[in-house]
CSV table of C-alpha atoms in Angstrom, one decimal:
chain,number,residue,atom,x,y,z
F,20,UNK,CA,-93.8,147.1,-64.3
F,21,UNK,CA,-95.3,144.7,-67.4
F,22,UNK,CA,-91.7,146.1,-68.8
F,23,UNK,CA,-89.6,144.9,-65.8
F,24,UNK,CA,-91.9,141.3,-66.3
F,25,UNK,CA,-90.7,141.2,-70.1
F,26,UNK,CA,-87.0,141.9,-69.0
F,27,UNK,CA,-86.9,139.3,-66.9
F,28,UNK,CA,-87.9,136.3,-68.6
F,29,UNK,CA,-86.1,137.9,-71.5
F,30,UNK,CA,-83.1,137.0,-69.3
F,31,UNK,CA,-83.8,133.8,-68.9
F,32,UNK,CA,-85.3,132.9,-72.2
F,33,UNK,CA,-82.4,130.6,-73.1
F,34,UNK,CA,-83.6,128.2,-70.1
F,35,UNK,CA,-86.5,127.5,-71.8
F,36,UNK,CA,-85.0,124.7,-73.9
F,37,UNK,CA,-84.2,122.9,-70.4
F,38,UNK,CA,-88.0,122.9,-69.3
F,39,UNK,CA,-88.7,121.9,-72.4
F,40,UNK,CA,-86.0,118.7,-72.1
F,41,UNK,CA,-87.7,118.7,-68.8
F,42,UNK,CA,-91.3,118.4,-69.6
F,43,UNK,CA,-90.2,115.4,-72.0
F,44,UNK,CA,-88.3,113.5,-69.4
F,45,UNK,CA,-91.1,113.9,-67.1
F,46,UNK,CA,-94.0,112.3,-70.0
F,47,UNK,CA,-91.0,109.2,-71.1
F,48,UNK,CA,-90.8,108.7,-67.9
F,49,UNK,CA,-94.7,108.8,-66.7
F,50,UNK,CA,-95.8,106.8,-69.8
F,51,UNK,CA,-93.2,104.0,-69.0
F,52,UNK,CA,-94.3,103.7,-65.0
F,53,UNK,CA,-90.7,105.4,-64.3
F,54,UNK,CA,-90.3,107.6,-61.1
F,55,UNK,CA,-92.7,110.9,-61.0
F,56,UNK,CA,-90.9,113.9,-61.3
F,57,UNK,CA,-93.8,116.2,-61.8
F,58,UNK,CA,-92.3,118.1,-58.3
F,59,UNK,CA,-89.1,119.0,-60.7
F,60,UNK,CA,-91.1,121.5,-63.1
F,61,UNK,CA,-92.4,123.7,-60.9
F,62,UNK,CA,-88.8,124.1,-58.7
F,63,UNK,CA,-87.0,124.4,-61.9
F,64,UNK,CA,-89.4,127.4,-62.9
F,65,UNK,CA,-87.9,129.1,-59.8
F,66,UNK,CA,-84.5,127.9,-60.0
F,67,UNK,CA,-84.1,129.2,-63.6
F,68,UNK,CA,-85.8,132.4,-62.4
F,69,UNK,CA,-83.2,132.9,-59.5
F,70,UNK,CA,-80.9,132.9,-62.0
F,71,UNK,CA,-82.1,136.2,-63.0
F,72,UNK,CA,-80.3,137.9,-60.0
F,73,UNK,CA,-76.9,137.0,-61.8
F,74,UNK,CA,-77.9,138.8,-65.0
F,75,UNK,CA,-79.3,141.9,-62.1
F,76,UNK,CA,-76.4,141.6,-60.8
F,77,UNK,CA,-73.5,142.1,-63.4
F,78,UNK,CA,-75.3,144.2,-65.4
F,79,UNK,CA,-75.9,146.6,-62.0
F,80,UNK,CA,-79.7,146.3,-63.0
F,81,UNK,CA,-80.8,147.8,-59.6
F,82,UNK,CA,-79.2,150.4,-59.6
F,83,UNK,CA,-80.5,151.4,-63.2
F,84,UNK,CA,-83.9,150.7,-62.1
F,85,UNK,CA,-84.3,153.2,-58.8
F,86,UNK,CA,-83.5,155.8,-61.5
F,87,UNK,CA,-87.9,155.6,-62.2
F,88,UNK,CA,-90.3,156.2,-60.0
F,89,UNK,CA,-90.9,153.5,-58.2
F,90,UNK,CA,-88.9,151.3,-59.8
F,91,UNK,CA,-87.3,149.4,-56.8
F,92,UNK,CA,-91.0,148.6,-56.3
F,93,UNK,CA,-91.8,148.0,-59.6
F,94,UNK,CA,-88.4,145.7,-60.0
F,95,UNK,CA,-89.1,143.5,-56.5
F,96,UNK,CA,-92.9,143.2,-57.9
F,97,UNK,CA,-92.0,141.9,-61.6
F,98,UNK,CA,-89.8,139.7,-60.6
F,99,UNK,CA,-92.6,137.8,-57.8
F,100,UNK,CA,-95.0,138.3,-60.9
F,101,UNK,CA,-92.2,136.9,-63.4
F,102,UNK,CA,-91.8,133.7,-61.1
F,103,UNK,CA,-95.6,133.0,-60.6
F,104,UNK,CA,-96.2,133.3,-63.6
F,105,UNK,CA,-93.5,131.2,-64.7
F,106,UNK,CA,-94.8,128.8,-61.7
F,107,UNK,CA,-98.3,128.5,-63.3
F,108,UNK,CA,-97.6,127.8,-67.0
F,109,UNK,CA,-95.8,124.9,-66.2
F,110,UNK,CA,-98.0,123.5,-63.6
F,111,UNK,CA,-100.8,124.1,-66.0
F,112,UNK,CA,-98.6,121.9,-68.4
F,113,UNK,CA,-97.7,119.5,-65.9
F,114,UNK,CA,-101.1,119.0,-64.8
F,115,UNK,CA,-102.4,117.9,-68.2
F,116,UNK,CA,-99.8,115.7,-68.8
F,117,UNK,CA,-100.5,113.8,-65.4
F,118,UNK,CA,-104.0,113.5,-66.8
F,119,UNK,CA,-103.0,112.2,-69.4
F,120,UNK,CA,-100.5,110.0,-68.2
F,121,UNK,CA,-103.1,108.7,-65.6
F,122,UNK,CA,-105.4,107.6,-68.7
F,123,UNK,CA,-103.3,105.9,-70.6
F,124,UNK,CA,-102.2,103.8,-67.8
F,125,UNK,CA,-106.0,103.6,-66.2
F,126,UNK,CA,-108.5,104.9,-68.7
F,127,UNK,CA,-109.8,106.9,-65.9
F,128,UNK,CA,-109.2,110.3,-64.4
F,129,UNK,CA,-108.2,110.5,-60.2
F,130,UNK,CA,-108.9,113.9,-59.9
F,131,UNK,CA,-108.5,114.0,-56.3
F,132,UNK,CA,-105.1,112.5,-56.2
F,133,UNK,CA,-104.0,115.2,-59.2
F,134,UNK,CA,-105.4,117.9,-57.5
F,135,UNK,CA,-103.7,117.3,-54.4
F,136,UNK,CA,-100.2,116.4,-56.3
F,137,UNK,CA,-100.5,119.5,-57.6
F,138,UNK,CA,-101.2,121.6,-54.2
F,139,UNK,CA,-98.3,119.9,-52.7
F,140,UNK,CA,-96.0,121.1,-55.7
F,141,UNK,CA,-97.1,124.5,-55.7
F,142,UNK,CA,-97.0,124.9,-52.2
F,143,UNK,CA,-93.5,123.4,-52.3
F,144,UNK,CA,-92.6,126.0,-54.9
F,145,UNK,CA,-93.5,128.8,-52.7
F,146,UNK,CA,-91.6,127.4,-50.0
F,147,UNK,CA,-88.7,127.5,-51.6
F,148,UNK,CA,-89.3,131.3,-53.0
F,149,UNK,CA,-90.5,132.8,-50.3
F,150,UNK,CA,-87.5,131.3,-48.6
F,151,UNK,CA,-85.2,132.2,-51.1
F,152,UNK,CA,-85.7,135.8,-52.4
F,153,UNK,CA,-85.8,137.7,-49.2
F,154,UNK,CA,-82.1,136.3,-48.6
F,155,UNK,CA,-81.2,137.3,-52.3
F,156,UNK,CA,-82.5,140.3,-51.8
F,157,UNK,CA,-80.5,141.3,-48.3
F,158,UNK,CA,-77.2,139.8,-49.3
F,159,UNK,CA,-76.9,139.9,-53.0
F,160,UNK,CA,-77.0,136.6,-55.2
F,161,UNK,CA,-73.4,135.6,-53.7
F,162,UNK,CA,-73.8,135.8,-50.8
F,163,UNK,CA,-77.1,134.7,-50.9
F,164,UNK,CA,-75.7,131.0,-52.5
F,165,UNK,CA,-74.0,130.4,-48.9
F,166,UNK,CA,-75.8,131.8,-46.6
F,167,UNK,CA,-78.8,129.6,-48.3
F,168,UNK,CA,-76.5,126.1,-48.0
F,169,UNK,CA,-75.8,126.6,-44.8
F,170,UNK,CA,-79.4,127.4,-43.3
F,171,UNK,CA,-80.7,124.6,-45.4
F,172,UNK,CA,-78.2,122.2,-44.0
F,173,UNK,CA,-78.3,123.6,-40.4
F,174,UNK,CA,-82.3,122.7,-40.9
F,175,UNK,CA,-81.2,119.3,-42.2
F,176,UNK,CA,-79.3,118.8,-39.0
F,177,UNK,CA,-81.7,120.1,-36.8
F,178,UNK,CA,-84.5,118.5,-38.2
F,179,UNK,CA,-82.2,114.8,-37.9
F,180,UNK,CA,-82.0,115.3,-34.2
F,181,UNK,CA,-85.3,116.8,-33.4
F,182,UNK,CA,-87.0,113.5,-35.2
F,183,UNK,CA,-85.3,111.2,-32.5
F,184,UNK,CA,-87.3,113.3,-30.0
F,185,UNK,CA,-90.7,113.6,-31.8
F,186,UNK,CA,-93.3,111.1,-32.3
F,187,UNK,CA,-94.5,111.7,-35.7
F,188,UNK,CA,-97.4,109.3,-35.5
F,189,UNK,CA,-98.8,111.0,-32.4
F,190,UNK,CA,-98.9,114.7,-34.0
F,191,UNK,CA,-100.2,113.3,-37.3
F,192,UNK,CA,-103.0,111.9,-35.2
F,193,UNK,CA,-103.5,114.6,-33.9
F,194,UNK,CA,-103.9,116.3,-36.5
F,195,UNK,CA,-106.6,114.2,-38.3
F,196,UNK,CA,-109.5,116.4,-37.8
F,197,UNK,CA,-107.5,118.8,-40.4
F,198,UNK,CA,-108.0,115.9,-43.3
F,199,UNK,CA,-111.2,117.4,-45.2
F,200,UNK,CA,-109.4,120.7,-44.9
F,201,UNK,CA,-105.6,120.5,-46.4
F,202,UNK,CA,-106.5,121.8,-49.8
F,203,UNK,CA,-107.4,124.9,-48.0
F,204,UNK,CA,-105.0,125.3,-45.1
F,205,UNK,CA,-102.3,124.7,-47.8
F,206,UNK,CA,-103.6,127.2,-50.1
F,207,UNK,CA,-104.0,130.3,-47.4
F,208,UNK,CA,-100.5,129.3,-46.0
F,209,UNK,CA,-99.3,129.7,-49.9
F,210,UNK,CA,-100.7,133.0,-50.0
F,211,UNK,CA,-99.5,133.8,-46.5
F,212,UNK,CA,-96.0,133.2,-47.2
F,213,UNK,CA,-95.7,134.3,-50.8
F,214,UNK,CA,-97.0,137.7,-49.4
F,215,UNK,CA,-94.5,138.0,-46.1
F,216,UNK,CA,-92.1,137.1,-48.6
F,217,UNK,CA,-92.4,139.7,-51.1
F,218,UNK,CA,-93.3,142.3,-48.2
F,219,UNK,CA,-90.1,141.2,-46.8
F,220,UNK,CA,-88.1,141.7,-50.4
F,221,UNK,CA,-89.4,145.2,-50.4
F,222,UNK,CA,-88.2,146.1,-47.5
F,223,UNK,CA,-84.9,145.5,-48.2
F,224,UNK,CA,-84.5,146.5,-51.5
F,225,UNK,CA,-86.3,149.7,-51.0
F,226,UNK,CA,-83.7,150.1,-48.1
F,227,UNK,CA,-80.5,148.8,-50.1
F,228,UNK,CA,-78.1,151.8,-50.8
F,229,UNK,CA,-76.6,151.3,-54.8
């Protein structure tokens, strides 16, 4: 599997440049009170790692890999392990940099407001793969690109009209009692979906016929 790891961000190695460009932007632009794009690094991570399926894909990679024993699991499992760990190197990076961003600009440390910044991202980046690479999975990366536009913009539709029907304020209120206890409902919901999304990957390419 570690082999199946290295393949992967083998593949995308030449993507690395554009984090890097990334990364820069995203200190310029912290150090001169500009927008904060920290959310960007993380998505980016899983972006350029969805571009991986191409490479699978014309190079008939799956079909290679159910040749070894277990290596439709061991191919769905590297590439969740390739994007996480991909995930976490650049939060770690993005992290320190909003530290020390914030201390130039303050000469203190709000640890609180970092750590939470940082939840949201990472939770945000799961959203989107554990959204994301079952669909890849079942339909192929082609397929996947428009089938994944046009449930994202049926939820941007839906979610326009529900909003006139909802009062927001009254189920944030309601919802107050939950403050002390985001950090934790966020990070258990993380895990929950990262999990029923790689479950969910398995199944289908443990069921796909090459």
């Amino acid at each position: 599997m570690f082999g199946f790891m290295m393949k992967d961000l083998a593949m995308i190695k030449s993507n690395f440049k554009l984090l890097a460009i990334l990364i820069i932007v995203y200190a310029l632009m912290g150090l001169s009170d500009g927008m904060d794009i920290s959310f960007v690094l993380p998505f980016m991570s899983v972006m350029i790692m969805i571009s991986s399926f191409s490479y699978d894909e014309f190079n008939k990679w799956d079909s290679y890999a159910a040749t070894f024993p277990g290596g439709r699991k061991d191919s769905v499992r590297a590439k969740y392990l390739a994007t996480i760990l991909m995930m976490v190197i650049i939060t770690i990076i993005t992290t320190i940099l909003s530290f020390i961003i914030a201390y130039n600009k303050t000469k203190t440390f709000d640890y609180e407001y970092t750590f939470l910044t940082t939840l949201g991202n990472i939770f945000g980046t799961i959203l989107v793969l554990s959204f994301m690479y079952p669909i890849i999975y079942k339909l192929g990366i082609e397929k996947a690109r428009i089938a994944i536009l046009v449930i994202v913009f049926g939820i941007v539709i839906l979610g326009g009209v529900l909003i006139n029907y909802i009062d927001l304020s009254t189920a944030l209120n309601s919802l107050a009692f939950l403050e002390n206890y985001w950090g934790l409902i966020i990070s258990i919901l993380g895990f929950i979906l990262l999990y029923g999304s790689y479950r969910l990957s398995l199944h289908f390419q443990l069921n796909k016929e090459f």
